[in-house]
PDB file of C-alpha atoms in Angstrom:
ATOM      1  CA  UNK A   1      -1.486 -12.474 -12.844  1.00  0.00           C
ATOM      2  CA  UNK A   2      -4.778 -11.305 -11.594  1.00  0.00           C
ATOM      3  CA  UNK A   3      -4.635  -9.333  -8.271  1.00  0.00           C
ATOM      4  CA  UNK A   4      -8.071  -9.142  -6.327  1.00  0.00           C
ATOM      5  CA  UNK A   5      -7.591  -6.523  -3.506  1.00  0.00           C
ATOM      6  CA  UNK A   6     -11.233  -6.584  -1.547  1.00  0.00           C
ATOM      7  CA  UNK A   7     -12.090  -4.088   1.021  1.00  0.00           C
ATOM      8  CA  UNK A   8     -15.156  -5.729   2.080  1.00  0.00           C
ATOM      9  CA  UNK A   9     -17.250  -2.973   1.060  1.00  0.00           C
ATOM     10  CA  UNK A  10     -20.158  -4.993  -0.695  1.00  0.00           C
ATOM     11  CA  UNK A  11     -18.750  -4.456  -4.420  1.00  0.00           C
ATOM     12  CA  UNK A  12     -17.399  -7.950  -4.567  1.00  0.00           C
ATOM     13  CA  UNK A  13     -18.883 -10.929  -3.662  1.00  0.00           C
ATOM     14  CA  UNK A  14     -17.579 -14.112  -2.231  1.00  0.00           C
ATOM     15  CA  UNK A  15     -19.003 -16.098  -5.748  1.00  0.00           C
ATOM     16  CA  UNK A  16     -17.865 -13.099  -7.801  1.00  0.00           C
ATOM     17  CA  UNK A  17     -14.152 -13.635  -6.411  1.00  0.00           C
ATOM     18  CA  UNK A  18     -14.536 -17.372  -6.324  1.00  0.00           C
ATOM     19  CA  UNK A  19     -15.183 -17.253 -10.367  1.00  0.00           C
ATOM     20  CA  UNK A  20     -12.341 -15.105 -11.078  1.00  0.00           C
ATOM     21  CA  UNK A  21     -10.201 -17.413  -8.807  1.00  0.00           C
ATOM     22  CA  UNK A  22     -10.996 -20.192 -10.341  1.00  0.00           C
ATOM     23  CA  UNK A  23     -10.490 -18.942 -13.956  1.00  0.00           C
ATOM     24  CA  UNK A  24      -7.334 -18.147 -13.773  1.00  0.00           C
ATOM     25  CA  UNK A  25      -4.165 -19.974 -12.501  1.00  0.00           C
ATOM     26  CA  UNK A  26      -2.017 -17.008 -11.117  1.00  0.00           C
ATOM     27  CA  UNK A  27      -4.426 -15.105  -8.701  1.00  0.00           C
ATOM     28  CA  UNK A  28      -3.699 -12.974  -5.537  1.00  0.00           C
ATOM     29  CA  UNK A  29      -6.240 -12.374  -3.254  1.00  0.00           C
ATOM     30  CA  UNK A  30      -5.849  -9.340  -0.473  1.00  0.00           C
ATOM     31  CA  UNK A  31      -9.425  -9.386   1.034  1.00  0.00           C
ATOM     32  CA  UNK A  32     -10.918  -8.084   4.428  1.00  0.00           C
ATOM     33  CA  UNK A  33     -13.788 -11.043   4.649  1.00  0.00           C
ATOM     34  CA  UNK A  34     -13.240 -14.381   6.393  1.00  0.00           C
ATOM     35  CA  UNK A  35     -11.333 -16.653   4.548  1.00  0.00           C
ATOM     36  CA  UNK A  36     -13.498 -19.276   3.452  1.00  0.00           C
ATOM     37  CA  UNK A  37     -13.791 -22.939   0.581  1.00  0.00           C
ATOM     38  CA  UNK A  38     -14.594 -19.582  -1.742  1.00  0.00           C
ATOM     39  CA  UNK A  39     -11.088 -18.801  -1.623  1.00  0.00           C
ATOM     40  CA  UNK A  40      -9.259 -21.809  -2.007  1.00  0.00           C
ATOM     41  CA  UNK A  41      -8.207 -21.556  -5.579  1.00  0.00           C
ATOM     42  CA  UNK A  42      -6.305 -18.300  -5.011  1.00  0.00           C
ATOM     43  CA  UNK A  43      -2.561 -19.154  -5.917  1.00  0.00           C
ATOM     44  CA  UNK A  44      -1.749 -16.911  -2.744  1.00  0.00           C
ATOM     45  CA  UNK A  45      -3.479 -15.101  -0.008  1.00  0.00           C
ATOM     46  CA  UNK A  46      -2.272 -11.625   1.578  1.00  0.00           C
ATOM     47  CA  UNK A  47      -4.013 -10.748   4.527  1.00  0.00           C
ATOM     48  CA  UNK A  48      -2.519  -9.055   7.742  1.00  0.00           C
ATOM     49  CA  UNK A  49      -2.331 -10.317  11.076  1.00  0.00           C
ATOM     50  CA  UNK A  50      -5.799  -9.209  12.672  1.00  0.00           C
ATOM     51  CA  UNK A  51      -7.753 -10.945   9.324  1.00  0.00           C
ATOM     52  CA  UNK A  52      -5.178 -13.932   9.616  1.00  0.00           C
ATOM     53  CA  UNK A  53      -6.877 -14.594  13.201  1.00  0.00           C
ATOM     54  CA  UNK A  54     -10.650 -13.939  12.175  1.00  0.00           C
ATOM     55  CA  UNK A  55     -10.551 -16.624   9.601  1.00  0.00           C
ATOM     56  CA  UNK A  56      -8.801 -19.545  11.523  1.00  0.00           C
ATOM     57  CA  UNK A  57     -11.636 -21.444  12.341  1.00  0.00           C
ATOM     58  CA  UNK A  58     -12.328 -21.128   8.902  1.00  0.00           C
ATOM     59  CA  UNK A  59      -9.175 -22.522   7.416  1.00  0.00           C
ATOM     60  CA  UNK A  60      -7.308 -25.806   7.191  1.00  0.00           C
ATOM     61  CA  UNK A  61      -3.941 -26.564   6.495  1.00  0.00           C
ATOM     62  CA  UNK A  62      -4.469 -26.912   2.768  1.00  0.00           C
ATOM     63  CA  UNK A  63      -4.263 -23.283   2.806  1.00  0.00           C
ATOM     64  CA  UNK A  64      -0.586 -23.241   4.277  1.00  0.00           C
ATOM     65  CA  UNK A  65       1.001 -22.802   1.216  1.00  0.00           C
ATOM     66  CA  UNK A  66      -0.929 -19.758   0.053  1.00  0.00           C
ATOM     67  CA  UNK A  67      -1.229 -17.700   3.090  1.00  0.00           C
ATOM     68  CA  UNK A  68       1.046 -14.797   3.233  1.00  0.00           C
ATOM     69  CA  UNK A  69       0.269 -12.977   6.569  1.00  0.00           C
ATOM     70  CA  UNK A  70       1.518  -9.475   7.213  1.00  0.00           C
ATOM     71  CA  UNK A  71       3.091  -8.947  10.362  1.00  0.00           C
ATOM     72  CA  UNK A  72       3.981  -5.305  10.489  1.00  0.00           C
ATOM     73  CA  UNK A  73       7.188  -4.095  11.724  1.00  0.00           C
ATOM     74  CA  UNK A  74       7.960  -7.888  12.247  1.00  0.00           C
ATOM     75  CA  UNK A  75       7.716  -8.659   8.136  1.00  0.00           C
ATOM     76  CA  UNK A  76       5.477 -11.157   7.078  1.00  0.00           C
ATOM     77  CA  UNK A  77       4.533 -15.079   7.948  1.00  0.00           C
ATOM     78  CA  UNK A  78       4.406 -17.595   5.013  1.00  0.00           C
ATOM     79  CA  UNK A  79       4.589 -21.768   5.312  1.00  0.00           C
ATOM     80  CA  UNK A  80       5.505 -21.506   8.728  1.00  0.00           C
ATOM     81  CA  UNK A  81       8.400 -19.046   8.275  1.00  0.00           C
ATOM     82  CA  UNK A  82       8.699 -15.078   9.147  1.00  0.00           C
ATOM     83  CA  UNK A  83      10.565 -13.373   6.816  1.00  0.00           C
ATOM     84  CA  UNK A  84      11.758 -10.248   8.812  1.00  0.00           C
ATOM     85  CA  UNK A  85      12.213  -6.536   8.046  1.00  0.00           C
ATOM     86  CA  UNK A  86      14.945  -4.216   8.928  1.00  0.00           C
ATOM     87  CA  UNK A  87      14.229  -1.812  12.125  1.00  0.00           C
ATOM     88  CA  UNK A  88      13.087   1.745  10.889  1.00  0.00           C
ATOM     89  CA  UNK A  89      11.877   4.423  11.964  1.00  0.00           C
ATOM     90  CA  UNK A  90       7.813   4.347  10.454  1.00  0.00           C
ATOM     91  CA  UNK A  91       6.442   7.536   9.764  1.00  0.00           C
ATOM     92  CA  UNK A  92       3.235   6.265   8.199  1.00  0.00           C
ATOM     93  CA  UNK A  93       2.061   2.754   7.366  1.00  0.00           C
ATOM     94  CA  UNK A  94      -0.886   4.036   4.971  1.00  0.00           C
ATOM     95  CA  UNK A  95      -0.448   2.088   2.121  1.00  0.00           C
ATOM     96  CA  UNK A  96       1.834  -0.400   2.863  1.00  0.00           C
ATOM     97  CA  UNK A  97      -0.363  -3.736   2.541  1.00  0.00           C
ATOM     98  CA  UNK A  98      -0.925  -2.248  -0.829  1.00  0.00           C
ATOM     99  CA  UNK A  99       2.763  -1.442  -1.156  1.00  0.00           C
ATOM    100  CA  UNK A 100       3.365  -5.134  -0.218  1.00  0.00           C
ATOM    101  CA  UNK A 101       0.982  -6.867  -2.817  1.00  0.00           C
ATOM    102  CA  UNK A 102       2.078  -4.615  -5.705  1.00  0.00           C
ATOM    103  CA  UNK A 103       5.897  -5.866  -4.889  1.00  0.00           C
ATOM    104  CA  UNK A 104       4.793  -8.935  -4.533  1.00  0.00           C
ATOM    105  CA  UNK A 105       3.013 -10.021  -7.348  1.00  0.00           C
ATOM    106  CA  UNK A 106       5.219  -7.833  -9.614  1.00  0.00           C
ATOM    107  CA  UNK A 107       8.587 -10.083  -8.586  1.00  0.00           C
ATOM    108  CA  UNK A 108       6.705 -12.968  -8.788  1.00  0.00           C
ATOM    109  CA  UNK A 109       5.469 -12.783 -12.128  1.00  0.00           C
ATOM    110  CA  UNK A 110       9.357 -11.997 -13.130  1.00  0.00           C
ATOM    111  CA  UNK A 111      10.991 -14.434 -11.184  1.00  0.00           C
ATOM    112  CA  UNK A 112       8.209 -17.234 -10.544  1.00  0.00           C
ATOM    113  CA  UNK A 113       9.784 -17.424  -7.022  1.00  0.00           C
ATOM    114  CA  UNK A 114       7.456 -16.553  -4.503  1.00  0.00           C
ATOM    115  CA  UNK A 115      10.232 -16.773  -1.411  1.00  0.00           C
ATOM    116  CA  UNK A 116      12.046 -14.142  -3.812  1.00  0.00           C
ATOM    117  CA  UNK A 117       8.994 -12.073  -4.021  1.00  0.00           C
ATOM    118  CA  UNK A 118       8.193 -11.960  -0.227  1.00  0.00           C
ATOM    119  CA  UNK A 119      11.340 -10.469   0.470  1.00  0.00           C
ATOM    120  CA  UNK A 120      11.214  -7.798  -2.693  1.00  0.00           C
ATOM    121  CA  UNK A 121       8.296  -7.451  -1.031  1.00  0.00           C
ATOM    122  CA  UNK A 122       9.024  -6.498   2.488  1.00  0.00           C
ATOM    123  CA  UNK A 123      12.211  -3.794   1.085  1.00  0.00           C
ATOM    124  CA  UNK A 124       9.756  -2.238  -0.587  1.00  0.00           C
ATOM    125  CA  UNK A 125       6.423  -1.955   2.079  1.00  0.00           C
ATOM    126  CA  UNK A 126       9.621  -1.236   4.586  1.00  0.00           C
ATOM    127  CA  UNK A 127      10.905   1.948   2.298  1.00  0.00           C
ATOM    128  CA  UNK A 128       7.747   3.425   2.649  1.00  0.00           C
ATOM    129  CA  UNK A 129       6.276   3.462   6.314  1.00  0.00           C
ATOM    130  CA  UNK A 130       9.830   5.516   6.231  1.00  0.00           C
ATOM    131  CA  UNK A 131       7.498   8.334   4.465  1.00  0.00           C
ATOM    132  CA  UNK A 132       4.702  10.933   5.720  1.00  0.00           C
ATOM    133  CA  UNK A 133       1.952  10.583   2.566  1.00  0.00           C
ATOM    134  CA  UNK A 134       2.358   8.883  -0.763  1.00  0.00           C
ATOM    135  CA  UNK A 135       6.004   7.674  -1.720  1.00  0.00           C
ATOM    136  CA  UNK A 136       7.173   6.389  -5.252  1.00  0.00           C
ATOM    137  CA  UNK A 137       9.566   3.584  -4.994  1.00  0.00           C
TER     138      UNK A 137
END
């Protein structure tokens, strides 16, 4: 799997990620830009709530399927479903998105089973808002 995690910080390009997209059939894209046609060929999209609503004029239901939006302390949204996390206590959500995406795509590529890997997924991102600072899961 290819993971493309763009902070929108001018390093990577809307054609640059389009080309690795499209070359290579398990891709995950966690970007900050407006979802676009350039991002289309992503097998899924993680993006949280707040970058979920800047692209919907920008998106079609075609993307349905590969849109996994982050929802916070209310899990995540993905083909019309939330997938919920337990109630915790957060301490610190710095680095959960990331958290997320690494869980994510790691369960996926072992189990192919992307419902599976949403709700690895969430355990994991949900373990470590419990945490001041860096956690190892």
């Amino acid at each position: 799997a290819i993971i493309i995690s763009d902070y929108n910080k001018g390093f990577l390009s809307k054609e640059v990620i389009r080309y690795i997209l499209e070359s290579h059939p398990v891709t995950f894209l966690d970007t900050k830009k407006i979802l676009g046609p350039w991002a289309h060929s992503a097998k899924f999209i993680k993006i949280n709530s707040e970058e979920y609503r800047k692209s919907l004029e920008h998106i079609d239901e075609s993307y349905d399927d590969k849109i996994i939006v982050t929802l916070g302390k209310k899990g995540c949204k993905y083909n019309g479903v939330i997938y919920p996390v337990e109630n915790v206590a957060i301490k610190d959500v710095s680095g959960a998105g990331d958290t997320f995406l690494a869980a994510l795509v790691s369960n996926y590529v072992q189990t192919d089973d992307i419902y599976k890997a949403i709700t690895y997924a969430n355990k994991c991102s949900t373990k470590v808002v419990q945490n001041r600072g860096m956690t190892i899961l």
